[in-house]
Coordinates of C-alpha atoms and ligand atoms in Angstrom, one line a residue:
M892 CA 9.8 -5.0 -1.1
S893 CA 8.8 -6.0 2.5
I894 CA 5.3 -5.5 3.7
L895 CA 4.6 -4.7 7.3
V896 CA 1.1 -5.8 8.4
V897 CA -0.7 -5.0 11.6
G898 CA -4.0 -6.6 12.3
S899 CA -5.8 -9.4 14.2
V900 CA -4.5 -12.9 14.8
A901 CA -7.6 -14.7 16.0
F902 CA -9.5 -17.8 16.9
D903 CA -12.7 -18.0 14.9
N904 CA -16.0 -19.9 15.4
V905 CA -17.6 -20.1 12.0
K906 CA -20.9 -21.6 10.8
T907 CA -21.7 -21.9 7.1
P908 CA -24.4 -23.8 5.2
T909 CA -21.9 -26.7 4.6
G910 CA -20.6 -27.0 8.2
G911 CA -18.5 -25.1 10.7
G912 CA -15.6 -25.1 13.1
T913 CA -14.5 -23.7 16.4
D914 CA -11.2 -22.2 17.5
L915 CA -10.1 -22.0 13.9
L916 CA -6.9 -20.0 13.3
G917 CA -7.9 -16.8 11.6
G918 CA -7.7 -13.0 11.9
S919 CA -7.2 -10.3 9.4
A920 CA -3.4 -10.2 9.7
T921 CA -3.2 -14.0 9.5
H922 CA -5.1 -14.3 6.2
F923 CA -3.3 -11.3 4.7
A924 CA 0.1 -12.5 5.7
I925 CA -0.3 -16.1 4.4
A926 CA -1.6 -14.8 1.0
A927 CA 1.0 -12.0 0.6
S928 CA 3.9 -14.4 1.5
F929 CA 3.6 -16.1 -1.9
F930 CA 4.8 -12.8 -3.5
S931 CA 6.7 -10.7 -0.9
Q932 CA 8.5 -10.8 2.4
V933 CA 5.9 -10.2 5.2
R934 CA 6.5 -8.7 8.7
L935 CA 3.7 -9.3 11.1
V936 CA 2.8 -7.0 14.1
A937 CA 0.0 -8.4 16.4
V938 CA -0.6 -9.8 19.8
V939 CA -1.8 -13.2 21.0
G940 CA -2.6 -14.8 24.4
E941 CA -1.4 -17.8 26.4
D942 CA -3.9 -20.0 24.5
F943 CA -1.8 -19.5 21.3
E944 CA 0.3 -22.6 21.0
D945 CA 3.3 -23.6 19.0
R946 CA 1.2 -25.5 16.5
H947 CA -0.6 -22.2 15.7
V948 CA 2.7 -20.6 14.7
A949 CA 3.5 -23.3 12.2
P950 CA 1.6 -22.0 9.2
F951 CA 3.4 -18.6 9.5
R952 CA 6.8 -20.3 9.8
E953 CA 6.0 -22.5 6.8
R954 CA 5.5 -19.4 4.7
R955 CA 8.5 -17.6 6.3
V956 CA 6.4 -14.8 7.7
D957 CA 8.7 -12.7 10.0
L958 CA 7.1 -12.9 13.5
A959 CA 9.5 -10.5 15.4
G960 CA 6.5 -8.2 15.9
L961 CA 4.1 -10.8 17.3
Q962 CA 3.8 -10.3 21.0
R963 CA 2.5 -13.1 23.3
V964 CA 1.0 -11.8 26.6
A965 CA -1.1 -13.0 29.5
G966 CA -4.8 -13.4 28.6
R967 CA -6.8 -14.8 25.7
T968 CA -6.3 -14.4 22.0
F969 CA -8.8 -12.2 20.0
R970 CA -12.0 -14.2 19.2
W971 CA -14.6 -13.7 16.5
A972 CA -17.7 -15.7 15.8
G973 CA -19.7 -15.4 12.6
E974 CA -22.4 -17.2 10.5
Y975 CA -23.1 -17.2 6.8
G976 CA -26.5 -17.7 5.1
D977 CA -27.0 -19.4 1.7
D978 CA -25.7 -16.2 0.1
P979 CA -22.0 -16.1 1.0
N980 CA -22.0 -12.3 1.0
D981 CA -24.5 -12.4 3.8
R982 CA -22.4 -12.6 7.0
R983 CA -23.6 -12.1 10.5
T984 CA -21.1 -11.4 13.3
L985 CA -22.3 -13.2 16.4
D986 CA -19.5 -12.2 18.8
T987 CA -16.3 -10.2 18.9
Q988 CA -14.0 -10.5 21.9
L989 CA -11.0 -8.2 21.7
N990 CA -9.3 -9.9 24.7
V991 CA -5.5 -9.2 24.5
F992 CA -6.1 -6.5 21.8
A993 CA -7.9 -4.3 24.3
D994 CA -4.6 -3.2 25.8
F995 CA -2.3 -3.8 22.9
Q996 CA 0.4 -1.2 22.2
P997 CA 2.0 -2.1 18.9
R998 CA 5.8 -2.0 19.0
I999 CA 7.6 -2.0 15.7
P1000 CA 10.8 -4.1 16.0
E1001 CA 14.2 -2.6 15.3
G1002 CA 14.7 -2.1 11.6
W1003 CA 11.0 -2.3 10.6
A1004 CA 10.3 1.4 10.7
R1005 CA 11.7 1.7 7.2
S1006 CA 9.2 -0.9 5.8
P1007 CA 8.4 0.4 2.3
V1008 CA 4.8 -1.0 2.2
V1009 CA 2.5 -1.0 5.2
F1010 CA -0.9 -2.8 5.4
L1011 CA -3.2 -1.8 8.2
A1012 CA -5.4 -4.9 8.3
N1013 CA -8.8 -4.8 9.9
I1014 CA -8.3 -3.8 13.6
D1015 CA -9.0 -0.9 15.9
P1016 CA -8.2 2.3 13.9
E1017 CA -6.3 3.6 16.9
L1018 CA -3.8 0.7 16.6
Q1019 CA -3.6 1.3 12.9
W1020 CA -2.7 4.9 13.7
H1021 CA 0.0 3.9 16.3
V1022 CA 1.6 1.9 13.5
I1023 CA 1.5 4.7 11.0
E1024 CA 3.1 7.0 13.5
Q1025 CA 6.0 4.6 14.0
V1026 CA 6.9 4.0 10.3
D1027 CA 9.1 6.2 8.3
A1028 CA 7.6 7.6 5.1
P1029 CA 6.5 4.3 3.5
A1030 CA 6.0 4.3 -0.3
I1031 CA 2.5 2.7 0.1
V1032 CA 0.1 2.7 3.0
A1033 CA -3.0 0.5 2.4
A1034 CA -5.8 -0.3 4.8
D1035 CA -8.9 -2.4 5.4
T1036 CA -11.6 -2.0 8.0
M1037 CA -15.0 -3.3 9.0
N1038 CA -18.5 -2.0 9.9
F1039 CA -17.6 -2.8 13.5
W1040 CA -15.0 0.0 13.5
I1041 CA -16.8 2.3 11.1
D1042 CA -19.7 2.4 13.6
S1043 CA -17.7 2.4 16.9
K1044 CA -14.5 4.3 16.1
R1045 CA -15.4 6.6 13.2
A1046 CA -13.3 9.6 14.2
G1047 CA -10.2 7.4 14.7
L1048 CA -10.8 5.7 11.4
L1049 CA -11.0 9.1 9.5
R1050 CA -7.7 10.1 11.0
T1051 CA -6.1 6.8 9.8
L1052 CA -7.7 7.2 6.3
S1053 CA -6.1 10.7 6.0
R1054 CA -2.7 8.8 5.6
V1055 CA -3.9 5.9 3.5
R1056 CA -3.4 5.6 -0.2
I1057 CA -5.1 2.3 -1.0
L1058 CA -8.4 1.4 0.8
F1059 CA -9.9 -2.1 0.6
V1060 CA -13.6 -2.0 1.4
N1061 CA -16.6 -4.1 0.7
D1062 CA -19.8 -2.6 -0.6
S1063 CA -21.8 -2.5 2.7
E1064 CA -18.8 -0.9 4.5
L1065 CA -18.5 1.7 1.7
R1066 CA -22.2 2.6 2.2
D1067 CA -21.7 2.8 6.0
L1068 CA -18.6 4.9 5.6
T1069 CA -19.9 7.4 3.1
G1070 CA -23.7 7.3 3.4
R1071 CA -23.9 6.9 -0.4
R1072 CA -25.5 4.0 -2.2
N1073 CA -24.1 4.8 -5.6
I1074 CA -20.7 3.2 -5.8
V1075 CA -19.1 6.0 -7.9
Q1076 CA -20.3 8.7 -5.7
A1077 CA -19.2 6.7 -2.6
V1078 CA -15.7 6.4 -4.1
D1079 CA -15.6 10.1 -4.6
A1080 CA -16.5 10.6 -1.0
V1081 CA -13.7 8.2 0.1
R1082 CA -11.2 10.1 -2.0
A1083 CA -12.1 13.2 -0.2
M1084 CA -11.1 11.4 3.1
G1085 CA -7.6 10.4 1.7
P1086 CA -7.3 7.1 -0.2
Q1087 CA -7.0 7.7 -3.9
V1088 CA -7.1 4.0 -4.9
V1089 CA -10.3 2.4 -3.7
V1090 CA -10.7 -1.3 -4.1
V1091 CA -14.4 -2.3 -3.7
K1092 CA -14.9 -5.9 -2.8
R1093 CA -18.2 -7.4 -3.8
G1094 CA -17.8 -10.9 -2.5
E1095 CA -19.0 -13.5 -5.1
H1096 CA -19.6 -10.6 -7.5
G1097 CA -15.9 -9.8 -7.7
V1098 CA -14.1 -6.5 -7.2
I1099 CA -13.8 -3.1 -8.8
V1100 CA -10.5 -1.1 -8.5
F1101 CA -11.0 2.6 -8.7
Q1102 CA -7.6 4.3 -9.6
P1103 CA -7.2 7.9 -10.7
Q1104 CA -6.0 6.5 -14.1
G1105 CA -9.1 4.4 -14.6
T1106 CA -11.4 1.8 -13.3
F1107 CA -10.9 -2.0 -13.6
A1108 CA -13.3 -4.8 -12.7
V1109 CA -12.6 -8.6 -12.1
P1110 CA -15.3 -11.2 -11.5
A1111 CA -14.9 -13.7 -8.7
Y1112 CA -13.6 -17.0 -9.8
P1113 CA -16.5 -19.5 -10.2
V1114 CA -15.5 -22.1 -7.6
R1115 CA -17.5 -25.3 -7.3
E1116 CA -18.2 -25.0 -3.6
V1117 CA -17.7 -22.1 -1.3
V1118 CA -16.9 -23.9 2.0
D1119 CA -16.1 -20.8 4.1
P1120 CA -15.9 -17.2 2.9
T1121 CA -14.0 -16.1 6.1
G1122 CA -10.7 -14.4 5.2
A1123 CA -11.6 -13.9 1.5
G1124 CA -11.2 -10.1 1.8
D1125 CA -7.9 -10.4 3.6
S1126 CA -6.5 -13.0 1.2
F1127 CA -7.6 -10.7 -1.6
A1128 CA -5.7 -7.8 0.0
G1129 CA -2.7 -10.1 0.6
G1130 CA -2.5 -11.2 -3.0
F1131 CA -3.1 -7.7 -4.3
L1132 CA -0.5 -6.0 -2.1
G1133 CA 2.0 -8.8 -2.1
Y1134 CA 2.1 -8.6 -5.9
V1135 CA 2.3 -4.8 -6.0
A1136 CA 5.1 -4.9 -3.5
S1137 CA 7.0 -7.4 -5.7
R1138 CA 7.0 -4.9 -8.6
L1139 CA 9.4 -2.0 -8.4
H1140 CA 7.6 1.2 -9.3
A1141 CA 4.2 -0.5 -9.8
G1142 CA 2.1 1.3 -12.4
P1143 CA -1.6 1.1 -13.5
P1144 CA -1.1 -2.2 -15.4
D1145 CA 0.4 -3.8 -12.3
Y1146 CA -2.6 -2.7 -10.3
R1147 CA -4.9 -4.5 -12.8
R1148 CA -2.8 -7.7 -12.5
A1149 CA -2.8 -7.3 -8.7
A1150 CA -6.6 -7.3 -8.7
V1151 CA -6.5 -10.7 -10.5
V1152 CA -3.8 -12.0 -8.2
G1153 CA -6.0 -11.0 -5.2
S1154 CA -9.0 -12.7 -6.7
V1155 CA -6.9 -15.8 -7.3
M1156 CA -5.9 -15.9 -3.6
A1157 CA -9.4 -15.2 -2.4
S1158 CA -10.8 -18.0 -4.6
F1159 CA -8.5 -20.5 -2.9
Q1160 CA -9.2 -19.1 0.6
V1161 CA -13.0 -19.9 0.3
E1162 CA -12.4 -23.5 -0.7
A1163 CA -11.8 -24.7 2.9
F1164 CA -12.0 -23.5 6.5
S1165 CA -9.3 -21.5 8.1
L1166 CA -5.9 -22.0 6.4
D1167 CA -6.7 -25.6 5.3
R1168 CA -6.5 -24.8 1.5
V1169 CA -3.9 -22.1 1.4
R1170 CA -1.4 -24.1 3.6
T1171 CA -0.9 -26.6 0.8
L1172 CA -1.1 -24.2 -2.1
T1173 CA 1.8 -24.3 -4.7
P1174 CA 3.1 -21.6 -7.0
G1175 CA 2.0 -23.9 -9.9
E1176 CA -1.6 -23.9 -8.7
I1177 CA -1.6 -20.1 -8.3
A1178 CA -0.3 -19.7 -11.9
E1179 CA -2.9 -22.2 -13.2
R1180 CA -5.7 -20.2 -11.7
Y1181 CA -4.3 -16.9 -12.9
R1182 CA -4.4 -18.5 -16.4
G1183 CA -8.0 -19.5 -15.6
F1184 CA -8.9 -15.9 -14.9
R1185 CA -7.3 -14.8 -18.2
D1186 CA -9.5 -17.3 -20.1
L1187 CA -12.5 -16.2 -18.1
T1188 CA -12.1 -12.5 -18.8
C1189 CA -10.2 -12.2 -22.1
F1190 CA -12.2 -11.4 -25.2
D1191 CA -11.0 -10.8 -28.8
D1192 CA -9.8 -7.6 -30.3
L1193 CA -12.7 -7.0 -32.7
D1194 CA -13.0 -3.4 -33.6
P1195 CA -16.2 -2.2 -31.7
D1196 CA -17.2 -0.2 -34.7
A1197 CA -17.4 -3.5 -36.7
L1198 CA -19.7 -5.1 -34.2
L1199 CA -22.9 -4.3 -36.0
G1200 CA -21.2 -4.2 -39.4
A1201 CA -23.2 -6.3 -41.7
A1202 CA -26.5 -6.2 -39.8
A1203 CA -26.6 -2.4 -39.4
P1204 CA -29.5 -0.8 -41.3
Ligands
AMP2605 P1 -12.7 -11.3 6.1 O1 -13.6 -12.4 5.9 O2 -11.5 -11.2 5.1 O3 -13.4 -10.0 6.2 O4 -11.9 -11.4 7.5 C1 -12.3 -12.3 8.5 C2 -11.3 -12.3 9.6 O5 -11.4 -11.0 10.3 C3 -11.7 -13.4 10.7 O6 -10.7 -14.4 10.7 C4 -11.8 -12.6 12.0 O7 -11.0 -13.2 13.0 C5 -11.3 -11.2 11.7 N1 -12.2 -10.2 12.3 C6 -13.5 -10.2 12.5 N2 -14.0 -9.1 13.1 C7 -12.9 -8.3 13.4 C8 -12.7 -7.0 14.0 N3 -13.7 -6.3 14.5 N4 -11.4 -6.6 14.1 C9 -10.4 -7.3 13.6 N5 -10.5 -8.5 13.0 C10 -11.7 -9.0 12.9

């Protein structure tokens, strides 16, 4: 099934303990689209400025992302700057310039209104809403957001969430959104806002998927060097939803696999700046790391009652 994504296409300035870069191709929709494209057809809705050159379009074309919904207008592309401490979960936003996104009116191209899966990547909740209003009863609406929008556009975000089924959120955003520290209580509070599947991203500590049918946790893959965490959350969502969209009538076991697929894609994303690692990624490497996750998390089928067997008093 096709996935329609709306979100930012950006130039990022990033500083990490191992280095940094300026004008790196990024954005929530970018990282999502590239990761999801390994599993499903992706349709991208976003806007860029005159500073967005042909070479910036190449990674999307290489992955066959449909760009009919990418507008190019006068002005500068969205820009974000951030810095990471020694703890990769510890990110500081230094600057956010909406630029061409300030006046953006998303237009859904002919034929895209029937997209069965919609991903509202991190962007102004009002733009997310405009997209929801233009699509025709999609089977799945999923969304992501950020403290920036939780703090500045709360009412709009709550309106969007009322139509969302799957929410991707990190633990600090979850606290901001609900005012609850306890993760289970916070998830209950999110469910009262709309989303019934809540995917809590905990950076290098992995992710927990709260579904009505049960809860599933996956650790983050132990990568040797986290070069740049930027885009990990969007790549996770891309792998997760890309896989779900590739399964007809996805059920709870598919959602468990999707959490692993998302973690696989995020683990590649953090190995280099911008799209440097994922651009060269092969299906074989994805399968190999999926296998790595299975080895990491699989344990034998010993009967739990037999655990203390011989030693029990
Ligand atoms: P992630 O690391 O997955 O949370 O996403 C990082 C990407 O989100 C970067 O490439 C940024 O360009 C983009 N981004 C940062 N802040 C915002 C914002 N307020 N709205 C939309 N996109 C943003």
